[in-house]
Coordinates of C-alpha atoms in Angstrom, one line a residue:
X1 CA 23.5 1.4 47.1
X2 CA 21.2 3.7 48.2
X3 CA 17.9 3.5 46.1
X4 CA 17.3 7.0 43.7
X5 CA 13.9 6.4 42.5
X6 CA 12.5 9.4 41.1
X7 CA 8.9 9.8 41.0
X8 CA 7.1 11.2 37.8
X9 CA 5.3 14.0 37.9
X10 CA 1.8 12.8 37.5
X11 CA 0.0 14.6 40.0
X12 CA -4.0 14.8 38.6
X13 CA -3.0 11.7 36.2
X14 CA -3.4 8.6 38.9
X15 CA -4.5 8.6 42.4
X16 CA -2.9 6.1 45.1
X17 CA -5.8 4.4 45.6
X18 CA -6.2 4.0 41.7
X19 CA -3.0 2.2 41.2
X20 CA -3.0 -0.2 44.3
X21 CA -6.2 -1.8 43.3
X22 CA -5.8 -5.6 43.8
X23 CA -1.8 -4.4 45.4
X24 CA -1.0 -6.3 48.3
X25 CA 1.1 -3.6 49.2
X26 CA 4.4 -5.9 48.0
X27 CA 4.6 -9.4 50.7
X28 CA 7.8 -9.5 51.2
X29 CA 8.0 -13.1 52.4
X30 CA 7.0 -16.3 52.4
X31 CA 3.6 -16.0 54.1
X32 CA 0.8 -18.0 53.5
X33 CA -2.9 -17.2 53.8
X34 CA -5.5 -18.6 56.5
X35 CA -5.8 -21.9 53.9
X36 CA -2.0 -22.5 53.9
X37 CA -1.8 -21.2 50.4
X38 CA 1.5 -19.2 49.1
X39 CA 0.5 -15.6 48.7
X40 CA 1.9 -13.9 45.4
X41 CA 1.2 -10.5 44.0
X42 CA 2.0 -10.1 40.4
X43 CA 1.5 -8.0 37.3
X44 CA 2.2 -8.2 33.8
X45 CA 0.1 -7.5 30.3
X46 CA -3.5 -7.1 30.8
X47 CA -3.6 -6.2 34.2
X48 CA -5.3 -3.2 33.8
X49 CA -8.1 -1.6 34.9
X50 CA -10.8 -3.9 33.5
X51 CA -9.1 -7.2 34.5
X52 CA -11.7 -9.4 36.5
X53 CA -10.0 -10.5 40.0
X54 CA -10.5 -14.3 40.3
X55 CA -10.6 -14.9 36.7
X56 CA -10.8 -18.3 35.0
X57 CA -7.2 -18.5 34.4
X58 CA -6.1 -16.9 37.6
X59 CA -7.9 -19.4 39.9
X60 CA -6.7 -22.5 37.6
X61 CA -3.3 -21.3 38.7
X62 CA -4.0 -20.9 41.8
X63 CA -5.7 -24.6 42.5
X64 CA -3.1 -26.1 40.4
X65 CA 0.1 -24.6 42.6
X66 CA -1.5 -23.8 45.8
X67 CA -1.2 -20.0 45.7
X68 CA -3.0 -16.9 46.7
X69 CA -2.1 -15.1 43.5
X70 CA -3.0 -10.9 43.9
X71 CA -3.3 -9.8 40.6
X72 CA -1.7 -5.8 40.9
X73 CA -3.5 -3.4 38.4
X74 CA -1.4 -1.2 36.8
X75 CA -2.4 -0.4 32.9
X76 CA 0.4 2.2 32.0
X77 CA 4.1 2.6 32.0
X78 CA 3.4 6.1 34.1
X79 CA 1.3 3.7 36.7
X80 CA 4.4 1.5 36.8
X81 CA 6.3 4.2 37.5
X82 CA 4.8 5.3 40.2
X83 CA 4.3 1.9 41.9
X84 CA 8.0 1.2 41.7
X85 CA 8.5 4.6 43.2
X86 CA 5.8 4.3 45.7
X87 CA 7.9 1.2 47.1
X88 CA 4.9 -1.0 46.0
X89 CA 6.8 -3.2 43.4
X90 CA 4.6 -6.6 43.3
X91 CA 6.6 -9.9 44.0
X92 CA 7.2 -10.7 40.4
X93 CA 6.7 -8.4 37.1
X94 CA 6.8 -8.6 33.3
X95 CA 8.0 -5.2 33.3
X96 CA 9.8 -3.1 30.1
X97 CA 12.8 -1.8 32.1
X98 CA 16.2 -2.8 32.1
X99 CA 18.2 -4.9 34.6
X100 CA 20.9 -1.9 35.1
X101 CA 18.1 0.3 36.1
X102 CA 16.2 -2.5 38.3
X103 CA 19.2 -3.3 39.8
X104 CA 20.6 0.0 40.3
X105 CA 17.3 0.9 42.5
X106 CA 17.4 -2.2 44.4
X107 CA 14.2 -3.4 43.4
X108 CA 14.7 -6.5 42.1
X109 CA 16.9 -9.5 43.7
X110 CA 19.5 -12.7 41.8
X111 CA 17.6 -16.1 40.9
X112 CA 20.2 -18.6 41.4
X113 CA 20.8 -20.7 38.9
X114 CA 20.3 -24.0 40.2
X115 CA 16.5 -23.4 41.2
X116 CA 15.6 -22.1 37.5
X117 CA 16.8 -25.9 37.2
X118 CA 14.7 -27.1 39.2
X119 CA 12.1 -25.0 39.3
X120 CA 12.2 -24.4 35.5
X121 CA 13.5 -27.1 33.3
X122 CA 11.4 -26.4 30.7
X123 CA 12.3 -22.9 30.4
X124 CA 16.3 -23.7 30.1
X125 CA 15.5 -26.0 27.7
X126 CA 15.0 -23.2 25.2
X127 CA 18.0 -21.5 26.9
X128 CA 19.9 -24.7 26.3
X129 CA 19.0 -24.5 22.5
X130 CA 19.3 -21.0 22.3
X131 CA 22.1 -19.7 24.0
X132 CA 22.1 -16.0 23.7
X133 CA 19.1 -15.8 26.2
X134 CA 21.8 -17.0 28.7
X135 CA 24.2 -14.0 27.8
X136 CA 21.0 -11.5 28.2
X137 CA 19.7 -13.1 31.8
X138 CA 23.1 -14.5 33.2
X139 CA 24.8 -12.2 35.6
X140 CA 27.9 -11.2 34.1
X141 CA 29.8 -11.1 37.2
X142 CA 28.4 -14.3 38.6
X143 CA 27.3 -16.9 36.3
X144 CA 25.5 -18.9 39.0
X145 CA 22.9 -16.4 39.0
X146 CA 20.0 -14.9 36.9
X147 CA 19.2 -11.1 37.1
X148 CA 16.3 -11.7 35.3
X149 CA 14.5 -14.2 33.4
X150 CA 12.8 -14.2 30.0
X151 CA 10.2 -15.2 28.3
X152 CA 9.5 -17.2 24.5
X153 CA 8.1 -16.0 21.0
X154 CA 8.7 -17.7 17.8
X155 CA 7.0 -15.2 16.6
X156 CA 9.9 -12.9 15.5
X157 CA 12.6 -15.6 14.8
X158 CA 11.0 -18.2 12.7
X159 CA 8.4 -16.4 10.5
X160 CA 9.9 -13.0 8.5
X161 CA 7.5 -10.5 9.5
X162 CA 7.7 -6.9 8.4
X163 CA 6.2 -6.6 4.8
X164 CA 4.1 -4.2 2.4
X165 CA 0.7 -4.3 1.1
X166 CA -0.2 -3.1 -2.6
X167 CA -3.8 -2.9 -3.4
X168 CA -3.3 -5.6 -6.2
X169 CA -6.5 -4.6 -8.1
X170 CA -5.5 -1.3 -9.1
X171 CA -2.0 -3.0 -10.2
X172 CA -4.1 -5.0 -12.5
X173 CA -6.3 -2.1 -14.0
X174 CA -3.3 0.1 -14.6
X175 CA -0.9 -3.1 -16.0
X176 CA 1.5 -1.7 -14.1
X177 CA 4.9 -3.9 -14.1
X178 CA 6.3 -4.8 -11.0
X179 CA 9.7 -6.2 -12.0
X180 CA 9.3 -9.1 -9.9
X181 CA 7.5 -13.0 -10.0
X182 CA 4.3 -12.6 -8.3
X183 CA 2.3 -15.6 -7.3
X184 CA -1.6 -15.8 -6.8
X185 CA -1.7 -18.1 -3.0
X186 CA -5.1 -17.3 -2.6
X187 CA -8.3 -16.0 -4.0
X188 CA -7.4 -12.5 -3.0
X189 CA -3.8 -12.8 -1.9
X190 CA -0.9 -12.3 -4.3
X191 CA 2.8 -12.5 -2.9
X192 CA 5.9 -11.1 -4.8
X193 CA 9.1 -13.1 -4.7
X194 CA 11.2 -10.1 -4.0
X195 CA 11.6 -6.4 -2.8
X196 CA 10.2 -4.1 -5.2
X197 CA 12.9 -1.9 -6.3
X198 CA 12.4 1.9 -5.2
X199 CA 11.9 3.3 -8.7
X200 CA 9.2 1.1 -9.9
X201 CA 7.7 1.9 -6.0
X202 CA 8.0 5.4 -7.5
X203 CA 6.0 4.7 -10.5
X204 CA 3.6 2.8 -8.2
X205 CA 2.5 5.6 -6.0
X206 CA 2.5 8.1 -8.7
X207 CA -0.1 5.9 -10.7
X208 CA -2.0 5.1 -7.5
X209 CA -2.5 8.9 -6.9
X210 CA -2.6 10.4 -10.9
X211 CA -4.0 7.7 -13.0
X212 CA -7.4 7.0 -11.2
X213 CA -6.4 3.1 -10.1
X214 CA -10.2 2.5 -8.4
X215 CA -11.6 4.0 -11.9
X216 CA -13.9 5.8 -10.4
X217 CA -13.1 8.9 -12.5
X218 CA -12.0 10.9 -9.7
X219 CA -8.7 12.0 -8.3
X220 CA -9.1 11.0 -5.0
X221 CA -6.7 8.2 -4.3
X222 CA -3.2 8.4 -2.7
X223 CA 0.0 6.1 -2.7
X224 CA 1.7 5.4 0.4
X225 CA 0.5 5.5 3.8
X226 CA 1.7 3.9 7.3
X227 CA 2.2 4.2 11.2
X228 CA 5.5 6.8 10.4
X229 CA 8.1 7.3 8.0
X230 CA 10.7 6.0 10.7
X231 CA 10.2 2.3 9.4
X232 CA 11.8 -0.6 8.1
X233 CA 10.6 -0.7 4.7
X234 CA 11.3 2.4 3.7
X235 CA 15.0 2.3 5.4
X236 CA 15.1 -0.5 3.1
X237 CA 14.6 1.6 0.4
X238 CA 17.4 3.1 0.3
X239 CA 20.2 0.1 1.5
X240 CA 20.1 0.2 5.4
X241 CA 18.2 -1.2 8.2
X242 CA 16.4 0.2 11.5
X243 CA 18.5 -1.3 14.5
X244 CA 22.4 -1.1 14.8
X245 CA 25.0 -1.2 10.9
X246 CA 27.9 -1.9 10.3
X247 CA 29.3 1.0 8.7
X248 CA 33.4 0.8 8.4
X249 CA 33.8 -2.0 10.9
X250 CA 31.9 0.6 13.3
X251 CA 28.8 0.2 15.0
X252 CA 26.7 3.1 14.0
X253 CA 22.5 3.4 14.5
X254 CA 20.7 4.3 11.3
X255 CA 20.0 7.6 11.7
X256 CA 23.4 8.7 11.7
X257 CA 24.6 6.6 8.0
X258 CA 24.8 8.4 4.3
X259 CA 22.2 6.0 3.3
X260 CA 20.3 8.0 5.7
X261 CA 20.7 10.8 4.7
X262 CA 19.9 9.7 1.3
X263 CA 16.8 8.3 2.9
X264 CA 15.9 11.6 3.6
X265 CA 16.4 13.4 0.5
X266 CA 14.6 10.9 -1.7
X267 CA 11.2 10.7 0.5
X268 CA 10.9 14.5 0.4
X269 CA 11.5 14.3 -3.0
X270 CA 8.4 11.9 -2.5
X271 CA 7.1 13.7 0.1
X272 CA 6.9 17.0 -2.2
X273 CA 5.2 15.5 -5.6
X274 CA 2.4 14.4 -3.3
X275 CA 3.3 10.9 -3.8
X276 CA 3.0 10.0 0.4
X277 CA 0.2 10.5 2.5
X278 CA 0.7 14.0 4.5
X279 CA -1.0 12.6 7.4
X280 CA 1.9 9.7 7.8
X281 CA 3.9 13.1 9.9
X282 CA 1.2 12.2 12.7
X283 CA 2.2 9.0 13.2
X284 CA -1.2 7.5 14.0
X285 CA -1.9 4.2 12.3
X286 CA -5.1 4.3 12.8
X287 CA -5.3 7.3 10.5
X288 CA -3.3 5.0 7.8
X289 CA -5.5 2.3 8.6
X290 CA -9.1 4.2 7.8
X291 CA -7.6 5.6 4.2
X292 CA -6.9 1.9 3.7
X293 CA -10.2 0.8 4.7
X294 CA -11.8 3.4 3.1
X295 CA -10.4 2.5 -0.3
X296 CA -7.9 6.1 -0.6
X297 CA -5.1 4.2 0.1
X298 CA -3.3 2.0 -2.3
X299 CA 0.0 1.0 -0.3
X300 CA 0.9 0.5 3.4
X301 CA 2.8 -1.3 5.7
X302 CA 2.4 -3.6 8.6
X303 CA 3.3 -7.2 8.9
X304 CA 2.8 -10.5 7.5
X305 CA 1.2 -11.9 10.3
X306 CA -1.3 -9.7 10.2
X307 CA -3.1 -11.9 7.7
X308 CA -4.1 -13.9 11.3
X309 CA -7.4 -13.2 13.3
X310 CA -5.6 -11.1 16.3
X311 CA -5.7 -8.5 13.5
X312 CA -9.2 -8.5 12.6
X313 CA -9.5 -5.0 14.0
X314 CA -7.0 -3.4 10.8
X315 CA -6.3 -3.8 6.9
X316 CA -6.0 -6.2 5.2
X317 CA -8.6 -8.2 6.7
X318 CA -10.8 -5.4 7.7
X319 CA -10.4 -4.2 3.9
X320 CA -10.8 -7.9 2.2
X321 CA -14.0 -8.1 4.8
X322 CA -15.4 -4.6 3.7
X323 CA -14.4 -4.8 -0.1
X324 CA -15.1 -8.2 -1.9
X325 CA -13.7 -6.6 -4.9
X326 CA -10.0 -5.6 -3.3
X327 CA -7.3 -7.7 -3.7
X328 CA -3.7 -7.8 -2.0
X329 CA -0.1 -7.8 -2.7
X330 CA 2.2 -8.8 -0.2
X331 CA 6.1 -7.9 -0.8
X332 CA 9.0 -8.4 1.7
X333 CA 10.0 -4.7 1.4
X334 CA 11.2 -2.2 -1.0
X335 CA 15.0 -2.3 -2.2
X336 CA 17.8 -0.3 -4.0
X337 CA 17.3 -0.6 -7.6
X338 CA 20.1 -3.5 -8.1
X339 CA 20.3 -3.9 -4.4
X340 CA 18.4 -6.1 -1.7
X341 CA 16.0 -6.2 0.8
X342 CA 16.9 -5.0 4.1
X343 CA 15.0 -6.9 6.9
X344 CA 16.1 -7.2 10.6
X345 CA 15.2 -10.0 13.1
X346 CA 15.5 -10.9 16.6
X347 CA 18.7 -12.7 17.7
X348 CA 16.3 -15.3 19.8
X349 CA 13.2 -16.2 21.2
X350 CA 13.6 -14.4 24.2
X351 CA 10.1 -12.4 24.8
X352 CA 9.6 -10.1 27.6
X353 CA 11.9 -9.5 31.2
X354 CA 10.6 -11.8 34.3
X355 CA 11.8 -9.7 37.5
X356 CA 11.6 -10.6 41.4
X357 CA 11.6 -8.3 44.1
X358 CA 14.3 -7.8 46.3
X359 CA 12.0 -8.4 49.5
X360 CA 11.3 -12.2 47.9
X361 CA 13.2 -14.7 50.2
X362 CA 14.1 -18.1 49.0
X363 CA 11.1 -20.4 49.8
X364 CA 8.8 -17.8 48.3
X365 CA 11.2 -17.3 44.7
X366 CA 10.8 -21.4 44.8
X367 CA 7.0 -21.3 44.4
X368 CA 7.5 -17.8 41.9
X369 CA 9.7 -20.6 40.1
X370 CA 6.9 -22.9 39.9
X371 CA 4.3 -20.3 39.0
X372 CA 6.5 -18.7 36.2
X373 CA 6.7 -22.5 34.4
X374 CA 3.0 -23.3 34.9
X375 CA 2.2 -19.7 33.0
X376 CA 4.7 -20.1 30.0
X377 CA 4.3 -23.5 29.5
X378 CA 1.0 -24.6 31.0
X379 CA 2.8 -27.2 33.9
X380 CA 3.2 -29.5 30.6
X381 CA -0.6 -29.7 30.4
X382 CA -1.4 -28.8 26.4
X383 CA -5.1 -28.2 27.8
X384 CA -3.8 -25.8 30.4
X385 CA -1.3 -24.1 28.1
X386 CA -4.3 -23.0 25.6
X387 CA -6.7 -22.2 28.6
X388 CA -4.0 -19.6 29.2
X389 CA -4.2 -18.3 25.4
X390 CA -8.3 -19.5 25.0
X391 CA -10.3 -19.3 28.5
X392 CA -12.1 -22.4 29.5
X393 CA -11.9 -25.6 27.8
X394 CA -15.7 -26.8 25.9
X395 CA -17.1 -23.1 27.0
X396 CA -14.4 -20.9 24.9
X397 CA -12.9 -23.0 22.6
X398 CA -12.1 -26.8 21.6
X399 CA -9.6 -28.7 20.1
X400 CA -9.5 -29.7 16.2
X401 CA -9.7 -33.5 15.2
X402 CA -5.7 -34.0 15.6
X403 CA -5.7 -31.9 18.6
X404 CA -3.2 -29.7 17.6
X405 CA -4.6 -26.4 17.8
X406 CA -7.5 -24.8 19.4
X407 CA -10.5 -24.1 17.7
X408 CA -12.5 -21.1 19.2
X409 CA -16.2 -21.1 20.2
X410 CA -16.3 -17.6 22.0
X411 CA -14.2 -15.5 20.5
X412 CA -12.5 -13.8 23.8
X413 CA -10.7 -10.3 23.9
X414 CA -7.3 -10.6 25.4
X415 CA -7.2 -10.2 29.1
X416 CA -11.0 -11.6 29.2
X417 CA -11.2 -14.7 31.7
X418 CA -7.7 -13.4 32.4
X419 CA -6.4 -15.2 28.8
X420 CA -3.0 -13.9 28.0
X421 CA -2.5 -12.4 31.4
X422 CA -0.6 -14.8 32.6
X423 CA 0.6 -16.2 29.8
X424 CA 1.6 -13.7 26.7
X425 CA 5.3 -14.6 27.4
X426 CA 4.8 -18.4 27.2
X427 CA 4.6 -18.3 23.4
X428 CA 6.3 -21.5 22.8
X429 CA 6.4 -23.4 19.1
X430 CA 2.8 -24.7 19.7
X431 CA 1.3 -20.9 20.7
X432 CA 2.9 -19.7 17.9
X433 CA 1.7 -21.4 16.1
X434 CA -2.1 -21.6 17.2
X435 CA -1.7 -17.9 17.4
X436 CA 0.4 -16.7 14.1
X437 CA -0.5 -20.1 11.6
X438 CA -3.9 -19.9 10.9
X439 CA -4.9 -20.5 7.2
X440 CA -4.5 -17.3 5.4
X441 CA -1.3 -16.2 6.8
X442 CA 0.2 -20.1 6.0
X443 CA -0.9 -19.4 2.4
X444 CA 1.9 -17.7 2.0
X445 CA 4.1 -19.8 4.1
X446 CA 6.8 -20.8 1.4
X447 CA 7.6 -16.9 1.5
X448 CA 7.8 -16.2 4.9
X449 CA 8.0 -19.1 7.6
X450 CA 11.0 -20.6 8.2
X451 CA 10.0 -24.5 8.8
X452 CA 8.8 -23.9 5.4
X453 CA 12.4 -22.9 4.3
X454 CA 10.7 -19.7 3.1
X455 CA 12.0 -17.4 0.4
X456 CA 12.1 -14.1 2.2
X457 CA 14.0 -15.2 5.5
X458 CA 17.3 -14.5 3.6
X459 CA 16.4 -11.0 4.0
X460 CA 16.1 -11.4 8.3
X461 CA 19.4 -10.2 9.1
X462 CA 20.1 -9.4 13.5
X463 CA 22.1 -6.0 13.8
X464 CA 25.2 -5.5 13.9
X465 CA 26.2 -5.2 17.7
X466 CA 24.0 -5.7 20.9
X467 CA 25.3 -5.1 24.3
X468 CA 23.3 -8.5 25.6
X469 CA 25.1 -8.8 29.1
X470 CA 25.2 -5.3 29.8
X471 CA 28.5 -5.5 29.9
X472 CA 29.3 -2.1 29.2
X473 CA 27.5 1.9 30.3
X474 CA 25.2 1.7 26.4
X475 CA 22.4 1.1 28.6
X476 CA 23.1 3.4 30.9
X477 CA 24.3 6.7 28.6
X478 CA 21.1 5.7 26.3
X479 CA 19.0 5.9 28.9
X480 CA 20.2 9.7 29.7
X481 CA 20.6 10.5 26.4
X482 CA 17.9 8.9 24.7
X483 CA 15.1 11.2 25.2
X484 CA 16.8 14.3 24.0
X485 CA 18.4 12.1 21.2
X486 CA 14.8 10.4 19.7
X487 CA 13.3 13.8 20.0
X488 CA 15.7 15.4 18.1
X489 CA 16.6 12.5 15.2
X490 CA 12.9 12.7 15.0
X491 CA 12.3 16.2 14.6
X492 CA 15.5 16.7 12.1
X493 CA 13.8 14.0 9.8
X494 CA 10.3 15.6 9.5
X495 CA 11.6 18.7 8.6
X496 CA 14.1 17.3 6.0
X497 CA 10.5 15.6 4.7
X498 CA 8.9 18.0 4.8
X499 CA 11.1 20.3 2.6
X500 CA 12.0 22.8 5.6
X501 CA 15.6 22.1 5.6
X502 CA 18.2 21.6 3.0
X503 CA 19.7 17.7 4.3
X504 CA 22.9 18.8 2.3
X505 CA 23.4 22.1 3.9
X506 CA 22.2 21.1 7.5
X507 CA 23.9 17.9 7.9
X508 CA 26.7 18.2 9.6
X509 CA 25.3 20.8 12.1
X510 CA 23.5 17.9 12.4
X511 CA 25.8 15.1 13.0
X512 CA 27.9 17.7 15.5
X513 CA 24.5 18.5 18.1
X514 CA 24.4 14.5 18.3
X515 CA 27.7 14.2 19.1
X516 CA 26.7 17.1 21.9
X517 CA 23.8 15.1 22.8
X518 CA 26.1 12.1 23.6
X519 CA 25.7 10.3 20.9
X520 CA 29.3 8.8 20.2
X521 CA 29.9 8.7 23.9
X522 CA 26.9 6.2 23.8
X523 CA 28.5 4.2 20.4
X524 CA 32.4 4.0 21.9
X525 CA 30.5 2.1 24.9
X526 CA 28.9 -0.2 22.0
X527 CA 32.5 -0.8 20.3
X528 CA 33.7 -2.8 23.5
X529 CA 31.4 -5.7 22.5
X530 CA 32.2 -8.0 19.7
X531 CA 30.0 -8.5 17.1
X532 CA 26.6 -10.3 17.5
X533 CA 27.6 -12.9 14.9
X534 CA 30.8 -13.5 16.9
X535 CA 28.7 -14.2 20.2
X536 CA 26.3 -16.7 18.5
X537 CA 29.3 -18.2 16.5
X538 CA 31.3 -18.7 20.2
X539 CA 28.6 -20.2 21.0
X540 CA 27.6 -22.6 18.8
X541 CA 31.2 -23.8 18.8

């Protein structure tokens, strides 16, 4: 097939000799340099602009495996664009596309199965325990062949992550009444044991904005505030979740359900008595975050594991740090009144797609093999697997008495050193939990960890359906569709917020221009593919 790469129009954005720095214009083979060293050019996260050729991490690799690793600097998805397009694809890439695409352009070539093997036993290990990464990365037509590899988190299957924060302080000066159990874990961290139910959320926010929670005699508070409106928690709200329902046996997305529309209706309603922070239209957490910080806010959402020191930089921690006074309640989401939480996790580890170009021969993807286990798994070394995370051993950090987690002397931002360049895929049950266990967030680990059988994973449901193999054109019509689609859902549901449109009287003008824009075209192509829970149920028979 003939490649159809179309560049981007990003003339005056980035500059060739911009986006080749470090590029070794794509080695196509298996050539080694003037020390007999394998020479690989690669990119993934933190290979921006600021990343430090022959960092720390980069030459342990390098002295470990024998390679001439060129790191290729390329910070934005428009950068990565144009690389691809410039035929300058590195040898092997984390990279956000899909396989269909990669494919389809001939950038990328099959990893046979038998050297991941050998190359990789570590890596099918996981795939051996959890199979569904094999229906993602096998090819569907040949199953003696990868068209991609992934990558591990625990991260988003064994901890339940997407929660809400209540400034917990005002609750207490107003004696408001939750309507749920709510347990004191630490000196300033409270936890409920379910969903609050979305009228007491109403009587929440409107005490948080008229009855003058900080005491402070002033009105100058306001109740909920976030990244969006287009999240989780407040699908939750009103009986629905954010990926793919079930809605009469048929795969449907959100936006297009009753309970959606309902959605919409009740947060204008919200929306117009003041009750939500106007600003939330922008969509700019950082926005949400300062009205938090600043002591406005009384309610927002991010996730539980943002109780851990990677989050330093946002509430709560930069509120608890800034407000010895404030204190916090954590709660799984809102719910129906009578109904349940609605939360939504991954089907499996896998974290992140691991691509090879199509001008990689054999010899070459053998050492990319080698490379691609050392970096998510540190060769099986425990002191080179946290070097990846940490920088250098006794300079940057240290292990604890039992050895089983790091302990960090200088505090490193990711990419410094080259930490988590290499490695933010390799998030195995050990960087998990160095990275997302620390002692705040386990506080609260009866609630929301899963090796602590916690209370709030009944609510981590997968969607519905999930065309894993790409065995159908979903991928394909979503990606023609989907920019006209988002911009469109997204635009309908500010305006239905905001109290320009009547939902009632619009809605089916509505449902028809996303059936013009493709939309069930894109859903029949999802009906082909059974159910998620029947895939994992084949294959844990």
């Amino acid at each position: 097939m003939k490649r159809k790469i179309i560049c981007l129009f990003l003339t005056g954005m980035i500059t060739a000799s911009v986006l080749l720095t470090g590029c070794s214009g794509g080695s196509s083979a298996s050539g080694e340099d003037a020390e007999g060293r394998t020479a690989i050019s690669y990119t993934g996260y933190w290979c921006n602009a600021d990343y430090e050729d022959g960092s720390y991490c980069e030459k342990m690799i390098e002295d470990a495996l024998n390679l001439d690793i060129t790191v290729v600097k390329a910070e934005t998805t428009d950068t990565i664009d144009l690389l691809l397009a410039s035929d300058e694809m590195p040898d092997c890439v984390w990279l956000d596309k899909s396989p269909g695409w990669m494919y389809e352009q001939e950038l990328v070539r099959t990893i046979p199965r038998d050297m991941v093997k050998q190359y990789c036993p570590k890596l099918l290990e996981l795939y051996d325990e959890y199979p569904l990464m094999y229906e993602k990365t096998l090819n569907p037509e040949n199953k003696d062949e990868f068209r991609y590899l992934t990558g591990v988190t625990f991260q988003f299957v064994d901890y339940y992550l997407p929660c809400d924060f209540y400034r917990y302080d005002w609750i207490e000066n107003l004696g408001l009444d939750l309507g749920v159990e709510v347990e004191q874990v630490d000196d300033r961290i409270y936890v409920a044991s379910d969903g609050i139910e979305l009228s007491k959320f109403r009587e929440v926010m409107d005490a948080f904005v008229n009855q003058d929670p900080d005491g402070n005699g002033k009105n100058d508070t306001i109740g909920a505030t976030g990244p969006n409106l287009a999240v989780g928690q407040f699908f939750s709200a009103f009986g629905f979740h954010e990926k793919v329902n079930e809605v009469n046996g048929r795969a449907e997305q959100c936006y297009v359900m009753d309970e959606y529309k309902e959605y919409l209706k009740g947060f204008a309603e919200l929306y117009g008595d003041g009750l939500i922070d106007p600003e939330i239209i922008t969509g700019d957490r950082t926005v949400s975050w300062d009205k938090v910080n600043s002591n406005i806010a009384g309610y927002w959402i991010t996730s539980t594991n943002a109780l851990n020191s990677w989050a330093v930089d946002r509430p709560p921690l930069t509120l608890l740090s800034g407000n010895p006074d404030a204190k916090i309640l954590v709660t799984p989401g809102i719910k129906p009144d009578g109904g349940t939480v609605q939360g939504i996790t991954n089907e499996s580890p896998s974290y992140g797609s691991f691509y090879v170009s199509a001008k990689v021969d054999d010899e070459k993807l053998a050492r990319i093999l080698e490379f691609l286990e050392y970096t998510l798994f540190g060769g099986g070394d425990k002191d080179v697997h946290a070097s990846l995370f940490y920088g250098e051993e006794g300079v940057d950090w240290e292990w604890n008495e039992d050895k089983s987690a790091p302990v960090k002397i200088n505090t490193l931002a990711s990419g410094d050193k080259g930490t988590w360049t290499f490695g933010q895929f390799g998030q195995d049950r050990d960087v998990s939990k160095w990275t997302g266990e620390e002692d705040l967030f386990m506080t609260g680990s009866k609630y929301w960890c899963a090796n602590d059988y916690g209370i709030w994973m009944q609510y981590a449901k997968t969607p519905y359906k999930m065309d894993l193999a790409n065995v159908t054109d979903y991928e394909k019509i979503e990606q023609e569709i989907s920019s006209d689609l988002d911009a469109y859902v997204s635009n309908y549901r500010t305006q239905a917020i905001l109290g320009q449109i009547d939902v009632d009287a619009t809605w089916e003008e509505y449902m028809a221009e996303l059936d013009r824009l493709g939309y069930n075209r894109m859903m029949d192509e999802l009906e082909k593919v059974e159910p998620l829970e029947d895939i994992i149920a084949a294959y844990e028979k």
